[in-house]
CSV table of C-alpha atoms in Angstrom, one decimal:
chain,number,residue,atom,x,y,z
A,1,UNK,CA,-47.7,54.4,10.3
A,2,UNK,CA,-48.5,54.4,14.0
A,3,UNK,CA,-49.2,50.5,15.5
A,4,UNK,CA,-52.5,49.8,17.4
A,5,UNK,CA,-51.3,48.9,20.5
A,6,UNK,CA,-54.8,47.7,22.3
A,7,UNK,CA,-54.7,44.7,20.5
A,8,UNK,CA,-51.6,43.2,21.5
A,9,UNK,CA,-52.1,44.4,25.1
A,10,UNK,CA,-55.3,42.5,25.6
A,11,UNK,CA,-53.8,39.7,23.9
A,12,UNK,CA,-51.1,39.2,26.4
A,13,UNK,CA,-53.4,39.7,29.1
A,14,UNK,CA,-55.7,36.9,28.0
A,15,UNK,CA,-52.8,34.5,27.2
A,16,UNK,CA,-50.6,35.5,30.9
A,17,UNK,CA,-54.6,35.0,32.2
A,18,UNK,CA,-55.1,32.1,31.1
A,19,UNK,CA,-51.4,30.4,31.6
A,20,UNK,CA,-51.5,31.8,35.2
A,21,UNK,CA,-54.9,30.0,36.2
A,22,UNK,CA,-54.1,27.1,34.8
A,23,UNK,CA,-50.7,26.7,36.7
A,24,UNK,CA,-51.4,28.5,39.6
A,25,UNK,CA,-55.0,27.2,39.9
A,26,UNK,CA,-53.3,23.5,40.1
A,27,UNK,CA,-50.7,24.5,42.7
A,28,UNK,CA,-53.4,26.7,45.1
A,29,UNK,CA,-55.9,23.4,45.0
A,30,UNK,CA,-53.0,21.1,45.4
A,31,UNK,CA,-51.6,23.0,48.7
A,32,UNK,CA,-54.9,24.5,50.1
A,33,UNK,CA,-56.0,22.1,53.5
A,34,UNK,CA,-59.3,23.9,52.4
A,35,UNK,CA,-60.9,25.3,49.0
A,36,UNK,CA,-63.2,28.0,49.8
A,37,UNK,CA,-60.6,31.0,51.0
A,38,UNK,CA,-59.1,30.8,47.5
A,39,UNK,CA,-61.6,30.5,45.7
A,40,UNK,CA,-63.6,33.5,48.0
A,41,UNK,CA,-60.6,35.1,47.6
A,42,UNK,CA,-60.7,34.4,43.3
A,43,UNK,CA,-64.1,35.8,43.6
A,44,UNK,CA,-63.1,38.8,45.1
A,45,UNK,CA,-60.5,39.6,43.1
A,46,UNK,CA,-62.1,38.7,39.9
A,47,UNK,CA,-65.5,41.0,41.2
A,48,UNK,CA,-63.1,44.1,41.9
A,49,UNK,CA,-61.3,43.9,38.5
A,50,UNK,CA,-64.4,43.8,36.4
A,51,UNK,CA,-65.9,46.7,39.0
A,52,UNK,CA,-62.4,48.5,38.3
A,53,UNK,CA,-63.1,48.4,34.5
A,54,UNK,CA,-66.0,50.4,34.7
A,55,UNK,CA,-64.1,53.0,35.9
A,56,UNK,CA,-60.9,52.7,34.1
A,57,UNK,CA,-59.5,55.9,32.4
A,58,UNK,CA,-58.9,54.0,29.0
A,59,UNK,CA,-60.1,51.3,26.8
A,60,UNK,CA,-56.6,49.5,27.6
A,61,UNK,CA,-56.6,49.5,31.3
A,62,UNK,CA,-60.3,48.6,31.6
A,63,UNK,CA,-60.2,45.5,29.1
A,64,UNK,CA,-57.0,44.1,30.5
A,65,UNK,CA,-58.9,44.6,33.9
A,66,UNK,CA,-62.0,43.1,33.0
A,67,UNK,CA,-60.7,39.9,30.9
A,68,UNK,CA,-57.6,39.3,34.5
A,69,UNK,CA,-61.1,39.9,36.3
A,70,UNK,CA,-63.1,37.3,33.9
A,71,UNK,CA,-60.5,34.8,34.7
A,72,UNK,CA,-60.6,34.9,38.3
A,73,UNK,CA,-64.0,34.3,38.4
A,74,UNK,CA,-63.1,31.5,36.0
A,75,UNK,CA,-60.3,30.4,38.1
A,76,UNK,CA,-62.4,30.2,41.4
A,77,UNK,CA,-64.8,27.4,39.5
A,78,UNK,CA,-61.8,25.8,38.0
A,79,UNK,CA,-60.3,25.3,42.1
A,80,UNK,CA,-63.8,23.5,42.4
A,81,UNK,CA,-63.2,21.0,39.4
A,82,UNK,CA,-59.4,20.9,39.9
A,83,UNK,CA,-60.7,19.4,43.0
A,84,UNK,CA,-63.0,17.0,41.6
A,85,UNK,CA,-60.4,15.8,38.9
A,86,UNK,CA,-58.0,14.8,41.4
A,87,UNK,CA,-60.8,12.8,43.7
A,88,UNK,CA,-61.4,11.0,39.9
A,89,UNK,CA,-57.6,10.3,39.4
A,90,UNK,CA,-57.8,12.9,36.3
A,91,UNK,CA,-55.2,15.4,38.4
A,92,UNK,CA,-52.4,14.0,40.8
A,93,UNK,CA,-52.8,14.0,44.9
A,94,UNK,CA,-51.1,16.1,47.0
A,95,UNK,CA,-50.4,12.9,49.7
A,96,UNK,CA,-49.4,15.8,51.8
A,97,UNK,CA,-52.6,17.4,51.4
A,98,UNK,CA,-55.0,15.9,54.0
A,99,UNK,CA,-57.9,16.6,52.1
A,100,UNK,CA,-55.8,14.7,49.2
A,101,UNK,CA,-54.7,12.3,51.4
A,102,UNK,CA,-58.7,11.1,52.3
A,103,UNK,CA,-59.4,11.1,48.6
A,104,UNK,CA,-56.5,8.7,48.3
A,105,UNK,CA,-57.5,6.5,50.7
A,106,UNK,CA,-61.4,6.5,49.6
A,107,UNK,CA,-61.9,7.0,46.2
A,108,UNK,CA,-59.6,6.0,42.5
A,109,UNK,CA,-57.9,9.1,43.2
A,110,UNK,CA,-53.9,8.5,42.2
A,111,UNK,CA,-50.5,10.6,42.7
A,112,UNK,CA,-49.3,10.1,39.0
A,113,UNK,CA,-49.7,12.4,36.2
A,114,UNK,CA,-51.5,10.6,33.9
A,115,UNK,CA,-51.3,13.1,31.6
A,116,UNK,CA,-47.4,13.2,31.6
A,117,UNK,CA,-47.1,10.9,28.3
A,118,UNK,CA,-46.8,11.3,24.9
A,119,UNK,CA,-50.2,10.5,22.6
A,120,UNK,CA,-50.0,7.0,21.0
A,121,UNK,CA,-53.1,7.1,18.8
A,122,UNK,CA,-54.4,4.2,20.8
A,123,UNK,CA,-56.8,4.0,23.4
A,124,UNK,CA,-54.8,3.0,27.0
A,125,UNK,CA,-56.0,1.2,29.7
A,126,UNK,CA,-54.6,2.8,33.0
A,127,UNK,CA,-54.0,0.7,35.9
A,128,UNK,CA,-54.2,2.9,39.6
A,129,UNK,CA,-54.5,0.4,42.0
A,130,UNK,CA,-51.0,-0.4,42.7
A,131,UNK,CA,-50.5,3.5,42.5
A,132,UNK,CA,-53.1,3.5,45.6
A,133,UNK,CA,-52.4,0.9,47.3
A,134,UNK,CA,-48.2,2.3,47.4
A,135,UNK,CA,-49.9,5.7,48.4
A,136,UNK,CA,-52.1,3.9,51.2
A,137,UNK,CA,-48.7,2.1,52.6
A,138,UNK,CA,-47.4,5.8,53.6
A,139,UNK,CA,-45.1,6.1,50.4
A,140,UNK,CA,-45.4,9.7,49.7
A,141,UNK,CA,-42.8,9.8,47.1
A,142,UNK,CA,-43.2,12.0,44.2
A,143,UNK,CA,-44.0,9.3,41.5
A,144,UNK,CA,-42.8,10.9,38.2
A,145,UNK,CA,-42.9,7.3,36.6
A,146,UNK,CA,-46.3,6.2,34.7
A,147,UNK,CA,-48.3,3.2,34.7
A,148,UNK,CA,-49.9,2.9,31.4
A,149,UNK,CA,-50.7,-0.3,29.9
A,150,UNK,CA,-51.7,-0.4,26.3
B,1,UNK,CA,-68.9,54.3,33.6
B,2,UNK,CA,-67.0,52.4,30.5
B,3,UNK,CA,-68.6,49.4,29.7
B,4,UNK,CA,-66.5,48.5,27.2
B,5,UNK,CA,-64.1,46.9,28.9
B,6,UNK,CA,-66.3,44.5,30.6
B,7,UNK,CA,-67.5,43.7,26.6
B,8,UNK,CA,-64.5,42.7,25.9
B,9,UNK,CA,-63.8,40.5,29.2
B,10,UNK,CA,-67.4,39.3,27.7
B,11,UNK,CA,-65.8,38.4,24.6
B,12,UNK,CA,-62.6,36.9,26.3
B,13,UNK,CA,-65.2,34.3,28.2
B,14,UNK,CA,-66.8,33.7,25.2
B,15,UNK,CA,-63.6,33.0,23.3
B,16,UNK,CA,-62.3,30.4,25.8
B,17,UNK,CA,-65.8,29.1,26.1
B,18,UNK,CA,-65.9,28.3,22.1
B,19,UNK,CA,-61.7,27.2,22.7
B,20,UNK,CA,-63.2,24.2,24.7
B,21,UNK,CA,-65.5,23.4,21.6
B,22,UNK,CA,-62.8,23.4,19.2
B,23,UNK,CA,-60.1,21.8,20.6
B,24,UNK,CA,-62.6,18.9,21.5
B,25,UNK,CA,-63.3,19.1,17.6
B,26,UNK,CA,-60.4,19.7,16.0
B,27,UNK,CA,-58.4,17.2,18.1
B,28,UNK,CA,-61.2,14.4,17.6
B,29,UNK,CA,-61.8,14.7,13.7
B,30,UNK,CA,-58.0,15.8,12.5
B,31,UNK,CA,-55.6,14.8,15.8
B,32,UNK,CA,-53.2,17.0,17.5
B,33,UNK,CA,-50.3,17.1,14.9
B,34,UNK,CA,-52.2,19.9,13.2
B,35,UNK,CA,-51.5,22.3,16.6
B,36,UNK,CA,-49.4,24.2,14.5
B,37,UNK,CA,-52.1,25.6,12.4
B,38,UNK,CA,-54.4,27.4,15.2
B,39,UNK,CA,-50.7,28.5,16.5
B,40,UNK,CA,-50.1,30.5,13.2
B,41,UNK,CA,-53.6,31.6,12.9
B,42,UNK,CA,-53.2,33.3,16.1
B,43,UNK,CA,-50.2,34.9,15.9
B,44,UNK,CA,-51.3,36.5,12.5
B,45,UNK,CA,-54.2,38.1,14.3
B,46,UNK,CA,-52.1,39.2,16.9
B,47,UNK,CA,-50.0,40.8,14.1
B,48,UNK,CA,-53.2,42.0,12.3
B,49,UNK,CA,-54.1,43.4,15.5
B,50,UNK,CA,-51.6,45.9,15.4
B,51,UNK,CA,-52.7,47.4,12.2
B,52,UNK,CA,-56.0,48.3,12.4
B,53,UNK,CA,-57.0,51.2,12.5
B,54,UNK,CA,-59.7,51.2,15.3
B,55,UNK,CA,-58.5,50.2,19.2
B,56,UNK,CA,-62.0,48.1,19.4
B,57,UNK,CA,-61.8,45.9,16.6
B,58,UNK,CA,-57.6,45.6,17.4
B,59,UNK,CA,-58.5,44.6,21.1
B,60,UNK,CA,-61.5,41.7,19.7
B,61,UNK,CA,-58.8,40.5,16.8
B,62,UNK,CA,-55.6,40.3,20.2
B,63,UNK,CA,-58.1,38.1,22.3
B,64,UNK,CA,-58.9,36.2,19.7
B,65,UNK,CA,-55.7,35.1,18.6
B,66,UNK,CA,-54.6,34.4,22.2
B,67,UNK,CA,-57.1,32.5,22.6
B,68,UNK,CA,-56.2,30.3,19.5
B,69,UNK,CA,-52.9,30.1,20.8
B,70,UNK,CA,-53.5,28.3,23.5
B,71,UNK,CA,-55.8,26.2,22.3
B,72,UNK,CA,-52.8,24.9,20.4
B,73,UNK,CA,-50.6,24.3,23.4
B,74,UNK,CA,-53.8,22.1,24.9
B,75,UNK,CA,-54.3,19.6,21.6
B,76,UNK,CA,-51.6,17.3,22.7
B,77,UNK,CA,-53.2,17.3,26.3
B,78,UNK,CA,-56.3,16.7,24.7
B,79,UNK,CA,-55.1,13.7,22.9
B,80,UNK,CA,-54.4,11.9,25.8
B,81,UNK,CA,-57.4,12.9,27.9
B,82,UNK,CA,-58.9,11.1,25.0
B,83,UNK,CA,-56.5,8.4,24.7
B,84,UNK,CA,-57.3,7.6,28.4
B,85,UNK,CA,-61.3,7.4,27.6
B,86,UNK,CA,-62.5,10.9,29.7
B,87,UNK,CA,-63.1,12.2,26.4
B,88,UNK,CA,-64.9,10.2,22.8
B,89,UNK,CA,-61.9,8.8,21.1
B,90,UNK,CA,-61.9,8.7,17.4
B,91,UNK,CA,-61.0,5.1,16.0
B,92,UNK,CA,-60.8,5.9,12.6
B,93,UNK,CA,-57.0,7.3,11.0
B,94,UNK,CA,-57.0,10.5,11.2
B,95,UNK,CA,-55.6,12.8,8.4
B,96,UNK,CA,-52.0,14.3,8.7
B,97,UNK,CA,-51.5,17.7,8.4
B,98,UNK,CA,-49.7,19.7,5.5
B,99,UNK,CA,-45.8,19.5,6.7
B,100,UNK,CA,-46.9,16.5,9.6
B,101,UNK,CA,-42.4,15.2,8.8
B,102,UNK,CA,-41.4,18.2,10.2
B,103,UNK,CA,-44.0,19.0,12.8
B,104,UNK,CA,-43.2,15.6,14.3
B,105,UNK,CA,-39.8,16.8,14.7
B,106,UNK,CA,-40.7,19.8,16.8
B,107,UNK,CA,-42.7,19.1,20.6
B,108,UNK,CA,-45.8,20.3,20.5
B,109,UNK,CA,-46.5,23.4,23.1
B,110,UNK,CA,-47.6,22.2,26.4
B,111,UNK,CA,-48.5,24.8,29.2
């Protein structure tokens, strides 16, 4: 019995799409000085794919097109609330980043991962100041340490 | 032109789209101990993927179950967004899964 392959192969593509925004989206907003080359870029990319599909010689190579295509243009709105998540203290800062670095000194924006814990089943109270205030005093120390209080 | 690949990067948007929903849901009413369960469920239509016997329906049943997949990677994440009050928290107990003594012993998948 011969295997459908299509399946499988869009299935990777989705899951590899959707691993590699996530991750890389993080890293390109964390590093870029400024958002909108990525995410023109993303656009681009994402625009092309999808155009590609159309003309692709299979169903294979123009649904794994179009769904890495999808995600691009998913990814370059993602840069955009990556970018709001980190002015909210949802994401770490870059303090190397000066457009991180302004959001640190401005807003409740922190450089822990608040996210790096494990569930409790409680709701947690998260204190960022002292986080801020290290971050204001030119500490740029990558803080893997959390500051959670239950 | 083929338009059916753009379909099915339709399909894929959609599928993430209604992944949000879900994993808001799911986490919220039953917790993230049962990732497990959407984990299986999309590996099995990864697998069922492979035998059908049309490439259309195989490529909708492969997106779907990667999509389930990671949705279970992002229940523990989802947890603690809602743990940390950016998402509704659910104060009531919330039921263990079928098996929860040895899914406690495993980490749950974390992208």
């Amino acid at each position: 019995m011969a295997l459908e392959w299509s399946g499988f192969c869009m299935a990777l593509a989705t899951f590899l799409g959707i691993w590699s925004g996530h991750v890389g989206v993080r890293w390109i907003e964390a590093h870029s000085v400024r958002i909108v080359l990525p995410i023109v870029l993303f656009m681009i990319g994402g625009i092309g794919l999808n155009l590609y599909s159309l003309f692709a010689p299979n169903l294979v190579l123009a649904g794994v097109s179009s769904i890495l295509g999808i995600t691009f243009i998913w990814d370059a709105a993602e840069i955009c609330r990556q970018q709001k998540r980190v002015r909210l203290g949802h994401a770490p800062a870059n303090p190397n980043n000066p457009r991180h670095a302004a959001f640190l000194q401005h807003g409740s924006a922190t450089c822990d991962d608040l996210l790096d814990r494990e569930p409790t089943g409680q709701p947690v109270v998260v204190t960022t100041a002292d986080a801020n205030a290290r971050t204001s005093s030119g500490d740029t120390t990558d803080h893997t340490y959390r500051e959670v209080q239950i | 032109m083929n338009t059916e690949g753009i379909a099915l990067g339709i399909f894929t948007l959609a599928m993430i789209g209604f992944g949000f929903f879900w994993v808001i849901r799911l986490e919220y009413h039953l917790g993230y101990l049962w990732w497990p369960y959407p984990l299986v469920l999309g590996i099995l239509l990864v697998v069922l993927s492979l035998f059908l016997p049309n490439a259309g329906w195989s490529a909708l049943f492969g997106i779907a179950g990667a999509v389930f997949m990671w949705g279970s990677t992002e229940l523990k994440e989802q947890a603690i967004r809602a743990e940390l009050g950016w998402f509704k928290c659910n104060p009531q107990r919330k039921p263990d899964p079928p098996g929860v003594q040895w899914i406690k012993r495993i980490k749950p998948p974390h992208m």
